[in-house]
């Protein structure tokens, strides 16, 4: 192989490795911030991010405290939730994340929290109305609450079907 081609391939591999590392660092940074702010309790909740320019997602692992992880340990998965790389098993909610990423090509990150107030409100099955200017600064209108899954959707694959439900709900909305 020509030395010039070999160097070019090595540089491309190095750039790809850097993208994965930078994405892992960002995912872990956000996960630890969520933990410190009480948005995630223990390992309930997760963070994921699409690797720029790739059909690959870095996601927090299942059952490992985020403040005990290093970026290199975070799993990389395909857009069909297949483990590609990483020391630990990806979040059990990986199929939900990847269903949303498949549906929204321009979406680059998901933070799924289990904060007390958000979880309590969601259990009521009600949208969060816009009660103030801070809310209005970020979201025009209410924060929606999607319908419950059917018994069949739960039994088939509730994590994936939750993602499909979310993606379907937002497909015709200008979420920006």
Tab-separated table of C-alpha atoms in Angstrom:
chain	number	residue	atom	x	y	z
A	1	UNK	CA	0.000	0.000	0.000
A	2	UNK	CA	1.256	3.444	-0.850
A	3	UNK	CA	2.640	5.281	2.194
A	4	UNK	CA	0.490	8.336	1.406
A	5	UNK	CA	-2.717	6.247	1.408
A	6	UNK	CA	-1.683	4.478	4.613
A	7	UNK	CA	-1.109	7.813	6.380
A	8	UNK	CA	-4.440	9.114	5.118
A	9	UNK	CA	-6.241	6.038	6.490
A	10	UNK	CA	-4.444	6.384	9.824
A	11	UNK	CA	-5.460	10.059	10.093
A	12	UNK	CA	-9.081	9.169	9.277
A	13	UNK	CA	-9.062	6.501	11.984
A	14	UNK	CA	-7.538	8.974	14.450
A	15	UNK	CA	-10.252	11.581	13.671
A	16	UNK	CA	-12.976	8.953	14.166
A	17	UNK	CA	-11.438	7.871	17.488
A	18	UNK	CA	-11.327	11.525	18.607
A	19	UNK	CA	-15.021	12.005	17.704
A	20	UNK	CA	-15.964	8.960	19.759
A	21	UNK	CA	-13.844	10.123	22.710
A	22	UNK	CA	-15.219	13.684	22.614
A	23	UNK	CA	-18.775	12.336	22.454
A	24	UNK	CA	-18.151	9.961	25.367
A	25	UNK	CA	-16.720	12.826	27.433
A	26	UNK	CA	-19.751	15.031	26.726
A	27	UNK	CA	-22.261	12.262	27.544
A	28	UNK	CA	-20.562	11.537	30.852
A	29	UNK	CA	-20.285	15.249	31.690
A	30	UNK	CA	-24.031	15.745	31.146
A	31	UNK	CA	-24.928	12.554	33.059
A	32	UNK	CA	-22.872	13.630	36.096
A	33	UNK	CA	-24.396	17.137	35.967
A	34	UNK	CA	-27.890	15.601	35.936
A	35	UNK	CA	-26.942	13.386	38.877
A	36	UNK	CA	-25.546	16.342	40.847
A	37	UNK	CA	-28.669	18.432	40.155
A	38	UNK	CA	-31.008	15.638	41.286
A	39	UNK	CA	-32.467	15.024	37.824
A	40	UNK	CA	-31.122	11.480	37.874
A	41	UNK	CA	-31.156	9.374	41.043
A	42	UNK	CA	-28.566	6.614	41.233
A	43	UNK	CA	-28.675	5.099	37.775
A	44	UNK	CA	-32.340	5.860	37.018
A	45	UNK	CA	-32.247	8.009	33.922
A	46	UNK	CA	-29.795	8.139	31.063
A	47	UNK	CA	-28.005	10.342	28.579
A	48	UNK	CA	-27.104	9.640	24.970
A	49	UNK	CA	-25.547	11.519	22.082
A	50	UNK	CA	-25.097	10.793	18.399
A	51	UNK	CA	-21.454	10.660	17.313
A	52	UNK	CA	-21.134	13.546	14.810
A	53	UNK	CA	-21.362	12.295	11.231
A	54	UNK	CA	-21.940	8.676	12.271
A	55	UNK	CA	-24.946	6.380	12.698
A	56	UNK	CA	-23.625	5.616	16.171
A	57	UNK	CA	-24.850	6.661	19.607
A	58	UNK	CA	-22.903	6.825	22.856
A	59	UNK	CA	-25.180	6.089	25.837
A	60	UNK	CA	-24.781	5.688	29.572
A	61	UNK	CA	-24.593	2.063	30.713
A	62	UNK	CA	-27.104	0.128	32.773
A	63	UNK	CA	-26.671	-0.052	36.520
A	64	UNK	CA	-23.271	1.674	36.822
A	65	UNK	CA	-23.151	4.895	38.916
A	66	UNK	CA	-22.244	7.746	36.576
A	67	UNK	CA	-19.826	9.341	39.006
A	68	UNK	CA	-17.765	6.124	38.976
A	69	UNK	CA	-17.391	5.897	35.186
A	70	UNK	CA	-14.696	7.001	32.790
A	71	UNK	CA	-15.627	8.117	29.267
A	72	UNK	CA	-13.911	5.074	27.714
A	73	UNK	CA	-16.334	2.770	29.519
A	74	UNK	CA	-19.439	4.211	27.854
A	75	UNK	CA	-21.014	1.910	25.270
A	76	UNK	CA	-21.354	2.805	21.604
A	77	UNK	CA	-24.424	1.398	19.848
A	78	UNK	CA	-25.817	1.351	16.328
A	79	UNK	CA	-29.077	3.122	15.496
A	80	UNK	CA	-30.691	-0.310	15.930
A	81	UNK	CA	-29.422	-0.638	19.523
A	82	UNK	CA	-26.664	-3.145	18.723
A	83	UNK	CA	-23.590	-2.880	20.945
A	84	UNK	CA	-20.571	-1.825	18.896
A	85	UNK	CA	-18.012	-0.912	21.525
A	86	UNK	CA	-17.599	-0.218	25.212
A	87	UNK	CA	-16.855	-1.906	28.482
A	88	UNK	CA	-20.405	-2.006	29.903
A	89	UNK	CA	-23.874	-3.027	28.747
A	90	UNK	CA	-25.828	-0.061	27.333
A	91	UNK	CA	-28.851	1.331	29.160
A	92	UNK	CA	-31.930	-0.867	29.053
A	93	UNK	CA	-33.643	2.125	27.453
A	94	UNK	CA	-31.274	2.132	24.467
A	95	UNK	CA	-34.061	0.918	22.108
A	96	UNK	CA	-36.122	3.993	23.107
A	97	UNK	CA	-33.232	6.360	22.373
A	98	UNK	CA	-32.297	4.749	19.063
A	99	UNK	CA	-35.931	4.700	17.835
A	100	UNK	CA	-36.041	8.475	18.327
A	101	UNK	CA	-32.633	8.983	16.649
A	102	UNK	CA	-33.736	6.907	13.637
A	103	UNK	CA	-36.845	9.036	13.261
A	104	UNK	CA	-35.102	12.383	13.804
A	105	UNK	CA	-31.919	12.568	11.740
A	106	UNK	CA	-31.213	16.076	13.052
A	107	UNK	CA	-31.474	15.105	16.726
A	108	UNK	CA	-28.089	14.790	18.376
A	109	UNK	CA	-28.751	14.219	22.080
A	110	UNK	CA	-31.303	12.845	24.543
A	111	UNK	CA	-31.464	13.283	28.301
A	112	UNK	CA	-33.998	11.007	29.990
A	113	UNK	CA	-34.397	11.931	33.640
A	114	UNK	CA	-36.340	10.522	36.536
A	115	UNK	CA	-36.500	13.666	38.620
A	116	UNK	CA	-39.124	13.482	41.355
A	117	UNK	CA	-41.356	16.285	40.096
A	118	UNK	CA	-41.189	15.374	36.410
A	119	UNK	CA	-41.888	11.725	37.184
A	120	UNK	CA	-44.806	12.606	39.460
A	121	UNK	CA	-46.305	14.918	36.862
A	122	UNK	CA	-45.838	12.385	34.054
A	123	UNK	CA	-47.620	9.719	36.105
A	124	UNK	CA	-50.684	11.954	36.006
A	125	UNK	CA	-50.610	11.714	32.200
A	126	UNK	CA	-50.986	15.477	31.777
A	127	UNK	CA	-49.063	17.960	29.679
A	128	UNK	CA	-47.166	20.660	31.574
A	129	UNK	CA	-48.830	24.014	30.836
A	130	UNK	CA	-46.757	27.117	30.244
A	131	UNK	CA	-46.895	28.929	33.595
A	132	UNK	CA	-44.142	31.467	33.181
A	133	UNK	CA	-41.619	33.283	31.082
A	134	UNK	CA	-38.759	30.871	31.805
A	135	UNK	CA	-40.807	28.020	30.350
A	136	UNK	CA	-41.798	30.230	27.402
A	137	UNK	CA	-38.141	31.097	26.774
A	138	UNK	CA	-37.446	27.454	25.933
A	139	UNK	CA	-40.718	25.927	24.784
A	140	UNK	CA	-43.602	27.585	22.992
A	141	UNK	CA	-46.702	26.130	24.591
A	142	UNK	CA	-47.062	23.137	26.849
A	143	UNK	CA	-44.689	20.220	27.336
A	144	UNK	CA	-46.671	17.283	25.973
A	145	UNK	CA	-47.324	13.940	27.576
A	146	UNK	CA	-47.800	11.150	25.041
A	147	UNK	CA	-50.433	8.442	25.343
A	148	UNK	CA	-49.886	5.274	27.332
A	149	UNK	CA	-48.601	2.222	25.523
A	150	UNK	CA	-51.102	-0.518	24.782
A	151	UNK	CA	-50.782	-3.923	26.462
A	152	UNK	CA	-49.445	-5.381	23.199
A	153	UNK	CA	-46.862	-2.583	22.825
A	154	UNK	CA	-45.652	-3.206	26.375
A	155	UNK	CA	-45.429	-6.969	25.929
A	156	UNK	CA	-43.728	-6.745	22.528
A	157	UNK	CA	-40.888	-4.328	23.382
A	158	UNK	CA	-41.888	-1.451	25.622
A	159	UNK	CA	-38.548	0.410	25.479
A	160	UNK	CA	-38.506	0.474	21.675
A	161	UNK	CA	-42.232	1.212	21.458
A	162	UNK	CA	-41.866	4.124	23.882
A	163	UNK	CA	-39.304	5.625	21.498
A	164	UNK	CA	-41.540	4.977	18.496
A	165	UNK	CA	-44.450	6.656	20.311
A	166	UNK	CA	-42.327	9.724	21.133
A	167	UNK	CA	-40.975	9.933	17.568
A	168	UNK	CA	-44.483	9.572	16.096
A	169	UNK	CA	-45.863	12.281	18.375
A	170	UNK	CA	-43.241	14.807	17.292
A	171	UNK	CA	-42.942	13.844	13.609
A	172	UNK	CA	-45.173	16.655	12.336
A	173	UNK	CA	-44.367	19.200	15.047
A	174	UNK	CA	-41.754	21.930	14.905
A	175	UNK	CA	-40.056	20.892	18.128
A	176	UNK	CA	-37.484	23.676	17.822
